[in-house]
Amino acid sequence: MAASAGQYFWLGNETHKVPVALFALNRNRLLARLRANKDVQKNSIVVLQGGEETQRYCTDTGIIFRQESFFHWTFGVTEADCYGAIDVDTGKSLLFVPKLPESYAVWMGKIHPREYFRKKYEVDEVHYTDEISSVLASRNPSVLLTLRGVNTDSGNVSKEASFEGISQFQVNNTILHPEIVECRVIKTDLELEVLRYSNRISSEAHKEVMKAAKLGMKEYELESLFLHFCYKRGGMRHTSYTCICGSGDNSSVLHYGHAGAPNDKTIADGDLCLFDMGGEYHCYGSDITCTFPANGKFTPDQKAIYEAVLRSSRAVMKAVKPGVAWPNMHRLTDRVHLEELTKIGILKGNVDDMVKVHLGAIFMPHGLGHFLGIDVHDVGGYPEGVERSTEPGLKSLRTGRILQEGMVLTIEPGIYFIDHLLDQALADPAQSCFINSEALQRFRGFGGVRIEDDIAVTANGMELLTCVPRTVEEIEEFMAQGQASTRSADPIASEKFLN
Ligand SMILES: [Mn+2]
């Protein structure tokens, strides 16, 4: 096996070198699981289909290709329209690349020979995709293991490999998915290195945004700064998801920033900014939210809500370690929020009784956090045997699992003042009895606070991957410095922030 050639994915400058060995290790981990699975017959071959090149609707305008996540995990291949296979018994890896037309050489550049891909990706064999059927048949497999399974976040089904001639083979499409998903749930040290890098660059980009934020700016100007920093400094052409840059009341819109609300509000004095943005490097993502006052100084109410969320975030971080059930971390968060909201005076009464009527979900309707990896909502949250709760709040939790070393998750508690949910709670006597509606009135239009960090579960606790100012004092001090240093300069025009 070609494991020592030492190739890597690298975009030069200070960007991270991702060893191609990362993917060989992933394949070996998958093979170990498959070989231990009694349902896997002798002479089985795993067959995966990579992502396909797409165009904008009916036009010939190409959309920047981003590899399909399972294929990326297994082969680390950046090109579109490939297939890959692994012989389970021998461990041999086969890559199938498209035979490109001569016109490609004119429009797209040099057509590389197969040997180029064999070296680049450290696989054992490279063939053309139109040969896949005959190449596989020559190995006389007992069965082809293809990938079919439901993504438990989207409900969508993975695209199973298919090619001309597949009907001549025995195909099993149920064994592979749960096995590869389990592999993806636990990150290797090599994968952790990439996630640390994505987090470091994205954290720095968030700090640039905080420093540059000024009243009167459009939210999208700060989105643009984040994207620019991630790409210029970090080689991150993609983000893990669409940037959420909500100011003022928009900070309570959980997935603001979509095409119908494209981060286009003008940032005003007194606004809280809730910016949820994460860069992605070689498909390994990050998912970070910073909430800060637009003018650099928290009001007493903003400080109180912010510190309530910070308290739950840090309580969870203290409790996280292998063996802990993630739903219990969500419950812990709710409890801290309810206690803090009571101290602030928005709620009144006994917190245990509030928990019984799911009052926490009024203020945090989403889950505490989710797996992170090649997908921002990474796979494996609900394998067979792990049931999703039906309770408010908890039902939005993207995993119900017991934590294990090597899992990477977000911790993203939030408190939001969402009119629709507040009105609902006020109309429900079981919940409204805990609400001080006069105090609550003051928080209408407040928006929301989310504090989102990415963590890796370690043997005894956790490693924090995100590094941004977090306490009220840190944020105010950091923003004061930033406003002093950028007062006279447009950060993009001067590019000072990149040097
Ligand atoms: Mn998240």
Coordinates of C-alpha atoms and ligand atoms in Angstrom, one line a residue:
M1 CA 0.0 0.0 0.0
A2 CA 1.2 3.5 -0.8
A3 CA 1.2 5.0 2.6
S4 CA 4.6 6.5 2.9
A5 CA 4.9 8.7 -0.2
G6 CA 4.0 11.7 2.0
Q7 CA 1.7 13.7 -0.2
Y8 CA -0.5 16.3 1.3
F9 CA -3.2 18.8 0.5
W10 CA -1.7 22.3 0.9
L11 CA -2.6 25.8 -0.4
G12 CA 0.8 27.3 0.4
N13 CA 1.6 30.3 2.7
E14 CA 0.5 29.6 6.3
T15 CA -2.2 27.2 5.3
H16 CA -2.4 23.8 6.9
K17 CA -0.8 20.7 5.3
V18 CA -3.3 17.9 5.3
P19 CA -1.5 14.6 4.9
V20 CA -3.0 12.3 2.4
A21 CA -2.3 9.6 4.9
L22 CA -5.3 11.0 6.8
F23 CA -7.5 9.3 4.3
A24 CA -5.6 6.0 4.2
L25 CA -6.1 5.9 7.9
N26 CA -9.8 6.5 7.5
R27 CA -10.0 3.6 5.0
N28 CA -8.1 1.3 7.3
R29 CA -10.4 2.2 10.2
L30 CA -13.4 1.4 7.9
L31 CA -11.8 -1.9 6.8
A32 CA -11.2 -2.9 10.4
R33 CA -14.9 -2.4 11.2
L34 CA -16.0 -4.2 8.1
R35 CA -13.7 -7.2 8.7
A36 CA -15.1 -7.5 12.2
N37 CA -18.7 -7.4 10.9
K38 CA -20.0 -11.0 10.5
D39 CA -22.4 -9.9 7.8
V40 CA -19.6 -9.0 5.5
Q41 CA -18.7 -11.8 3.1
K42 CA -15.3 -12.8 1.9
N43 CA -14.2 -10.9 -1.2
S44 CA -16.5 -7.9 -0.7
I45 CA -15.7 -4.6 -2.3
V46 CA -16.8 -1.1 -1.1
V47 CA -17.9 1.1 -3.9
L48 CA -18.5 4.9 -3.4
Q49 CA -19.6 7.4 -5.9
G50 CA -18.0 10.9 -5.5
G51 CA -19.9 14.2 -5.9
E52 CA -20.9 15.3 -9.4
E53 CA -20.2 18.6 -11.1
T54 CA -23.3 20.8 -11.4
Q55 CA -24.3 23.9 -13.3
R56 CA -26.5 26.8 -12.5
Y57 CA -30.0 25.6 -13.5
C58 CA -30.2 25.1 -17.3
T59 CA -27.1 27.1 -18.0
D60 CA -23.5 26.1 -18.6
T61 CA -22.3 28.2 -15.6
G62 CA -20.4 25.9 -13.3
I63 CA -21.0 25.9 -9.6
I64 CA -17.8 25.6 -7.5
F65 CA -17.5 21.9 -6.8
R66 CA -17.3 20.7 -3.2
Q67 CA -16.7 17.0 -2.7
E68 CA -19.4 14.8 -1.3
S69 CA -18.6 14.2 2.4
F70 CA -18.4 10.4 2.6
F71 CA -16.3 10.3 -0.5
H72 CA -14.0 13.0 0.9
W73 CA -13.7 11.2 4.2
T74 CA -12.6 8.0 2.4
F75 CA -10.4 9.4 -0.4
G76 CA -9.7 13.1 0.1
V77 CA -10.2 13.7 -3.6
T78 CA -11.0 17.2 -4.7
E79 CA -12.1 16.5 -8.3
A80 CA -15.7 15.8 -9.3
D81 CA -17.3 12.8 -11.0
C82 CA -15.0 10.1 -9.5
Y83 CA -15.7 6.7 -8.0
G84 CA -13.7 4.9 -5.4
A85 CA -13.5 1.2 -4.4
I86 CA -11.8 -0.6 -1.5
D87 CA -11.2 -4.4 -1.6
V88 CA -12.1 -5.4 1.9
D89 CA -9.9 -8.5 2.1
T90 CA -6.7 -7.0 0.7
G91 CA -7.2 -3.4 1.6
K92 CA -6.3 -2.3 -2.0
S93 CA -7.8 1.1 -2.9
L94 CA -9.0 1.9 -6.4
L95 CA -9.8 5.4 -7.7
F96 CA -11.8 5.9 -10.9
V97 CA -11.4 9.3 -12.6
P98 CA -13.4 10.5 -15.6
K99 CA -11.8 10.3 -19.0
L100 CA -11.8 13.9 -20.0
P101 CA -12.5 15.1 -23.6
E102 CA -9.8 16.9 -25.5
S103 CA -11.7 20.1 -25.2
Y104 CA -10.9 20.0 -21.5
A105 CA -7.3 20.7 -22.3
V106 CA -8.4 23.9 -24.0
W107 CA -11.0 25.2 -21.5
M108 CA -9.9 23.7 -18.2
G109 CA -6.2 22.9 -18.4
K110 CA -3.9 20.0 -18.6
I111 CA -5.4 16.5 -18.7
H112 CA -3.5 14.5 -16.1
P113 CA -2.6 10.8 -16.7
R114 CA -3.9 8.2 -14.3
E115 CA -0.5 8.0 -12.7
Y116 CA -0.8 11.6 -11.6
F117 CA -3.9 10.7 -9.5
R118 CA -2.3 7.5 -8.2
K119 CA 0.5 9.5 -6.7
K120 CA -1.6 12.5 -5.6
Y121 CA -4.0 10.4 -3.6
E122 CA -1.7 7.5 -2.7
V123 CA -4.2 4.9 -3.9
D124 CA -3.1 1.5 -5.3
E125 CA -4.8 1.7 -8.7
V126 CA -6.4 4.4 -10.8
H127 CA -8.7 3.6 -13.7
Y128 CA -11.2 5.5 -15.8
T129 CA -14.8 5.6 -14.7
D130 CA -16.0 4.0 -17.9
E131 CA -13.9 1.0 -17.0
I132 CA -15.4 0.6 -13.5
S133 CA -17.6 -2.4 -14.4
S134 CA -14.9 -4.4 -16.1
V135 CA -12.3 -3.5 -13.5
L136 CA -14.5 -4.6 -10.6
A137 CA -15.7 -7.8 -12.5
S138 CA -12.0 -8.8 -13.0
R139 CA -11.7 -9.0 -9.2
N140 CA -14.7 -11.3 -9.1
P141 CA -16.2 -9.8 -5.9
S142 CA -18.9 -11.8 -3.9
V143 CA -20.7 -8.5 -3.2
L144 CA -20.4 -4.8 -3.7
L145 CA -21.0 -2.7 -0.6
T146 CA -22.7 0.5 -1.5
L147 CA -23.7 3.5 0.6
R148 CA -27.4 4.0 1.3
G149 CA -28.6 5.6 4.5
V150 CA -30.7 8.4 5.9
N151 CA -29.0 11.6 7.2
T152 CA -30.7 12.1 10.6
D153 CA -30.5 15.9 10.3
S154 CA -32.0 16.5 6.9
G155 CA -33.9 13.2 6.4
N156 CA -32.3 12.9 3.0
V157 CA -30.8 9.7 1.7
S158 CA -27.2 9.4 0.7
K159 CA -26.5 8.9 -3.0
E160 CA -25.7 5.2 -3.6
A161 CA -23.1 4.4 -6.2
S162 CA -24.5 3.4 -9.5
F163 CA -22.9 2.9 -12.9
E164 CA -23.5 1.1 -16.1
G165 CA -23.1 -2.6 -15.6
I166 CA -23.7 -2.7 -11.8
S167 CA -26.7 -5.1 -12.3
Q168 CA -24.2 -7.9 -13.0
F169 CA -23.0 -7.7 -9.4
Q170 CA -24.5 -8.7 -6.1
V171 CA -25.0 -5.5 -4.2
N172 CA -25.6 -4.9 -0.5
N173 CA -26.6 -1.3 0.4
T174 CA -27.3 -1.6 4.1
I175 CA -24.1 -2.8 5.7
L176 CA -21.7 0.1 4.8
H177 CA -23.6 3.2 5.9
P178 CA -23.8 2.6 9.7
E179 CA -20.2 1.4 9.7
I180 CA -18.7 4.4 7.9
V181 CA -20.9 6.7 9.9
E182 CA -19.5 5.3 13.2
C183 CA -16.0 5.9 11.8
R184 CA -16.9 9.5 11.1
V185 CA -18.2 10.1 14.6
I186 CA -14.8 9.5 16.1
K187 CA -12.1 11.9 14.8
T188 CA -8.5 10.8 14.4
D189 CA -5.6 12.9 15.5
L190 CA -4.9 13.8 11.9
E191 CA -8.5 15.0 11.5
L192 CA -8.4 16.9 14.8
E193 CA -5.4 18.8 13.4
V194 CA -7.5 20.0 10.5
L195 CA -10.4 20.9 12.7
R196 CA -8.1 22.8 15.0
Y197 CA -6.8 24.7 12.0
S198 CA -10.4 25.5 10.7
N199 CA -11.3 26.7 14.1
R200 CA -8.1 28.8 14.6
I201 CA -8.6 30.7 11.3
S202 CA -12.3 31.1 11.8
S203 CA -11.7 32.4 15.3
E204 CA -9.2 34.9 14.0
A205 CA -11.7 36.0 11.4
H206 CA -14.4 36.5 14.0
K207 CA -12.0 38.7 15.9
E208 CA -11.4 40.8 12.8
V209 CA -15.1 41.2 12.4
M210 CA -15.5 42.3 16.0
K211 CA -12.7 44.8 15.7
A212 CA -14.1 46.2 12.4
A213 CA -17.8 46.4 13.4
K214 CA -19.1 50.0 13.4
L215 CA -22.5 51.6 13.7
G216 CA -24.0 52.3 10.3
M217 CA -22.4 49.3 8.6
K218 CA -24.5 46.8 6.7
E219 CA -24.4 43.3 8.3
Y220 CA -23.1 41.9 5.0
E221 CA -20.0 44.1 5.1
L222 CA -19.0 42.1 8.1
E223 CA -19.9 38.9 6.5
S224 CA -17.7 39.9 3.6
L225 CA -14.8 40.6 5.9
F226 CA -15.2 37.2 7.5
L227 CA -15.2 35.4 4.1
H228 CA -12.2 37.5 2.9
F229 CA -10.1 36.7 6.0
C230 CA -10.9 33.0 5.9
Y231 CA -10.0 32.8 2.2
K232 CA -7.0 35.1 2.1
R233 CA -5.4 33.9 5.3
G234 CA -6.7 30.4 5.6
G235 CA -7.2 29.3 2.0
M236 CA -10.8 28.6 2.9
R237 CA -12.8 28.8 -0.3
H238 CA -15.9 27.5 1.3
T239 CA -17.7 28.1 4.5
S240 CA -19.3 25.3 6.4
Y241 CA -22.7 27.0 6.1
T242 CA -24.3 30.3 5.1
C243 CA -23.1 33.2 7.4
I244 CA -25.7 34.3 9.9
C245 CA -25.0 38.0 10.7
G246 CA -28.0 39.2 12.7
S247 CA -28.0 42.5 14.4
G248 CA -30.8 43.9 16.6
D249 CA -34.0 41.8 16.5
N250 CA -32.4 39.7 13.7
S251 CA -30.2 38.1 16.3
S252 CA -33.2 36.1 17.5
V253 CA -33.8 34.7 14.0
L254 CA -32.0 31.3 14.3
H255 CA -31.1 30.9 10.6
Y256 CA -31.0 34.6 9.5
G257 CA -28.9 35.4 6.5
H258 CA -30.7 33.3 3.8
A259 CA -31.5 34.7 0.4
G260 CA -34.8 36.1 1.7
A261 CA -33.0 38.0 4.6
P262 CA -29.5 38.4 3.2
N263 CA -27.7 40.1 6.2
D264 CA -28.8 43.5 4.8
K265 CA -29.9 45.4 7.9
T266 CA -27.9 48.5 8.9
I267 CA -26.3 48.0 12.3
A268 CA -27.6 50.5 14.8
D269 CA -26.6 51.9 18.2
G270 CA -27.8 49.6 20.9
D271 CA -28.0 46.5 18.7
L272 CA -26.6 43.2 19.7
C273 CA -24.7 41.5 16.9
L274 CA -25.0 37.7 16.7
F275 CA -22.6 36.4 14.1
D276 CA -22.6 32.7 13.4
M277 CA -19.9 31.9 10.8
G278 CA -17.4 29.1 10.2
G279 CA -14.8 28.5 7.5
E280 CA -14.1 25.1 6.0
Y281 CA -10.6 23.8 5.0
H282 CA -10.3 20.7 2.8
C283 CA -13.9 20.0 3.8
Y284 CA -13.3 20.1 7.5
G285 CA -15.5 22.8 9.1
S286 CA -16.0 25.0 12.0
D287 CA -19.1 26.5 13.5
I288 CA -18.6 29.5 15.8
T289 CA -21.0 32.2 17.1
C290 CA -19.9 35.4 18.7
T291 CA -22.5 37.8 20.2
F292 CA -21.3 41.4 21.0
P293 CA -22.8 44.9 21.3
A294 CA -22.5 46.8 18.1
N295 CA -21.3 49.9 19.9
G296 CA -18.7 48.0 21.9
K297 CA -20.5 48.4 25.3
F298 CA -23.1 46.0 26.8
T299 CA -26.2 47.6 28.3
P300 CA -27.1 46.1 31.8
D301 CA -29.8 44.0 30.2
Q302 CA -27.5 42.8 27.4
K303 CA -24.8 42.0 30.0
A304 CA -27.3 40.0 32.1
I305 CA -28.6 37.9 29.3
Y306 CA -25.1 37.4 27.8
E307 CA -23.7 36.3 31.2
A308 CA -26.6 33.9 31.7
V309 CA -25.7 32.2 28.4
L310 CA -22.0 32.2 29.2
R311 CA -22.7 30.6 32.5
S312 CA -24.6 27.7 30.8
S313 CA -21.8 27.3 28.2
R314 CA -19.1 27.1 30.8
A315 CA -21.2 24.8 33.0
V316 CA -21.5 22.4 30.1
M317 CA -17.8 22.6 29.3
K318 CA -17.0 21.7 32.9
A319 CA -19.3 18.7 32.8
V320 CA -18.3 17.3 29.4
K321 CA -16.3 14.1 29.4
P322 CA -16.6 10.5 28.1
G323 CA -19.7 8.8 29.5
V324 CA -21.8 11.9 29.7
A325 CA -25.2 11.7 27.9
W326 CA -25.5 14.7 25.6
P327 CA -29.3 15.2 26.3
N328 CA -28.3 15.8 29.9
M329 CA -26.0 18.6 28.8
H330 CA -29.0 20.2 27.1
R331 CA -31.1 19.8 30.3
L332 CA -28.3 21.3 32.3
T333 CA -28.3 24.3 29.9
D334 CA -32.0 24.8 30.3
R335 CA -31.8 24.7 34.0
V336 CA -29.0 27.3 34.2
H337 CA -31.0 29.5 31.8
L338 CA -34.1 29.3 33.9
E339 CA -32.2 30.0 37.1
E340 CA -30.6 33.0 35.5
L341 CA -33.8 34.3 33.9
T342 CA -35.3 34.1 37.4
K343 CA -32.5 36.1 38.9
I344 CA -32.9 38.7 36.2
G345 CA -36.6 38.9 37.0
I346 CA -38.1 37.7 33.8
L347 CA -39.2 34.5 35.4
K348 CA -40.6 33.8 38.8
G349 CA -41.2 30.6 40.8
N350 CA -39.7 27.2 41.2
V351 CA -37.2 26.1 38.5
D352 CA -38.1 22.4 38.9
D353 CA -41.7 23.3 38.0
M354 CA -40.5 25.4 35.0
V355 CA -38.6 22.4 33.7
K356 CA -41.7 20.2 33.9
V357 CA -43.5 22.6 31.5
H358 CA -40.5 22.8 29.2
L359 CA -40.1 26.6 29.7
G360 CA -36.5 26.5 28.7
A361 CA -37.4 25.7 25.1
I362 CA -39.3 29.0 24.8
F363 CA -35.9 30.8 25.2
M364 CA -33.7 28.2 23.5
P365 CA -35.8 26.4 20.9
H366 CA -32.8 24.7 19.3
G367 CA -30.5 21.9 20.5
L368 CA -27.4 22.6 22.7
G369 CA -25.0 21.4 20.0
H370 CA -24.2 18.9 17.4
F371 CA -21.4 16.8 15.9
L372 CA -19.0 18.7 13.7
G373 CA -16.6 17.4 11.1
I374 CA -16.7 17.2 7.3
D375 CA -20.3 18.3 7.6
V376 CA -21.2 21.1 9.9
H377 CA -24.0 18.9 11.3
D378 CA -21.9 15.9 11.1
V379 CA -23.3 12.4 10.7
G380 CA -24.0 9.8 13.4
G381 CA -26.3 11.7 15.8
Y382 CA -28.9 9.0 16.0
P383 CA -27.6 5.5 15.1
E384 CA -30.0 2.6 15.5
G385 CA -30.8 2.2 19.2
V386 CA -30.5 5.9 20.1
E387 CA -33.9 7.5 20.1
R388 CA -34.7 11.2 19.5
S389 CA -36.7 12.8 22.3
T390 CA -40.1 14.3 21.5
E391 CA -39.9 17.0 24.2
P392 CA -39.8 20.7 23.2
G393 CA -36.1 21.8 22.7
L394 CA -34.7 18.3 23.2
K395 CA -36.4 17.1 20.0
S396 CA -34.2 19.6 18.1
L397 CA -31.0 18.1 19.6
R398 CA -29.0 16.6 16.7
T399 CA -27.5 13.8 18.8
G400 CA -28.8 11.9 21.7
R401 CA -25.5 10.0 22.3
I402 CA -23.2 9.2 25.2
L403 CA -20.0 11.2 24.7
Q404 CA -16.8 9.4 23.7
E405 CA -13.2 10.5 23.4
G406 CA -12.6 11.8 19.8
M407 CA -16.1 13.2 19.3
V408 CA -16.1 16.8 18.1
L409 CA -19.2 18.9 19.0
T410 CA -20.4 22.4 19.2
I411 CA -21.6 23.8 22.5
E412 CA -24.0 26.6 21.5
P413 CA -26.4 27.6 24.2
G414 CA -28.6 30.7 23.5
I415 CA -31.3 32.8 25.0
Y416 CA -33.6 34.5 22.5
F417 CA -36.7 36.7 22.7
I418 CA -38.8 35.4 19.8
D419 CA -42.2 37.0 19.8
H420 CA -43.9 34.0 18.3
L421 CA -42.7 31.7 21.2
L422 CA -43.2 34.4 23.9
D423 CA -46.8 34.9 22.8
Q424 CA -47.4 31.2 22.8
A425 CA -46.0 30.9 26.3
L426 CA -48.1 33.8 27.6
A427 CA -51.2 32.2 26.1
D428 CA -50.5 29.0 28.0
P429 CA -51.5 29.2 31.6
A430 CA -49.1 26.4 32.5
Q431 CA -46.2 28.5 31.3
S432 CA -47.4 32.1 31.7
C433 CA -47.7 31.7 35.5
F434 CA -43.8 31.7 35.6
I435 CA -43.4 34.8 33.5
N436 CA -43.2 38.3 34.8
S437 CA -44.8 39.8 31.8
E438 CA -43.9 43.4 32.7
A439 CA -40.2 42.5 32.9
L440 CA -40.5 40.5 29.7
Q441 CA -41.9 43.4 27.9
R442 CA -38.6 45.2 28.2
F443 CA -36.9 42.4 26.2
R444 CA -39.3 42.5 23.2
G445 CA -37.1 43.3 20.2
F446 CA -34.0 42.6 22.3
G447 CA -32.9 39.8 19.8
G448 CA -30.9 37.0 21.2
V449 CA -27.5 35.8 22.5
R450 CA -25.8 32.7 21.3
I451 CA -22.3 31.6 22.4
E452 CA -21.0 28.8 20.2
D453 CA -17.7 27.0 20.6
D454 CA -16.3 23.8 19.1
I455 CA -14.8 21.2 21.3
A456 CA -13.2 17.8 21.1
V457 CA -14.0 15.2 23.8
T458 CA -10.7 14.0 25.4
A459 CA -10.0 11.1 27.8
N460 CA -10.8 13.2 30.9
G461 CA -12.8 16.2 29.6
M462 CA -12.6 18.3 26.6
E463 CA -10.4 20.5 24.4
L464 CA -11.7 23.9 23.4
L465 CA -10.9 24.5 19.7
T466 CA -12.4 28.0 19.5
C467 CA -10.5 31.0 20.7
V468 CA -12.3 34.3 20.7
P469 CA -13.0 36.9 23.4
R470 CA -15.8 35.5 25.5
T471 CA -16.4 37.3 28.8
V472 CA -18.2 40.7 28.8
E473 CA -14.9 42.3 29.9
E474 CA -12.8 40.6 27.2
I475 CA -15.2 41.6 24.5
E476 CA -15.5 45.2 25.6
E477 CA -11.7 45.5 25.9
F478 CA -11.1 43.8 22.6
M479 CA -13.6 46.0 20.8
A480 CA -12.2 49.2 22.4
Q481 CA -8.7 48.3 21.0
G482 CA -10.2 47.4 17.7
Q483 CA -12.1 50.6 17.3
A484 CA -9.0 52.6 18.3
S485 CA -6.8 50.8 15.7
T486 CA -9.3 50.9 12.8
R487 CA -10.8 54.3 13.4
S488 CA -9.2 56.0 10.5
A489 CA -8.7 53.1 8.1
D490 CA -11.1 51.0 6.0
P491 CA -9.8 47.5 6.9
I492 CA -10.4 46.2 3.4
A493 CA -8.7 49.1 1.6
S494 CA -5.7 49.0 3.9
E495 CA -5.6 45.3 4.4
K496 CA -3.8 46.2 7.6
F497 CA -5.6 43.5 9.4
L498 CA -4.0 40.8 7.3
N499 CA -0.4 41.7 8.1
Ligands
MN1 MN -23.9 25.1 15.2

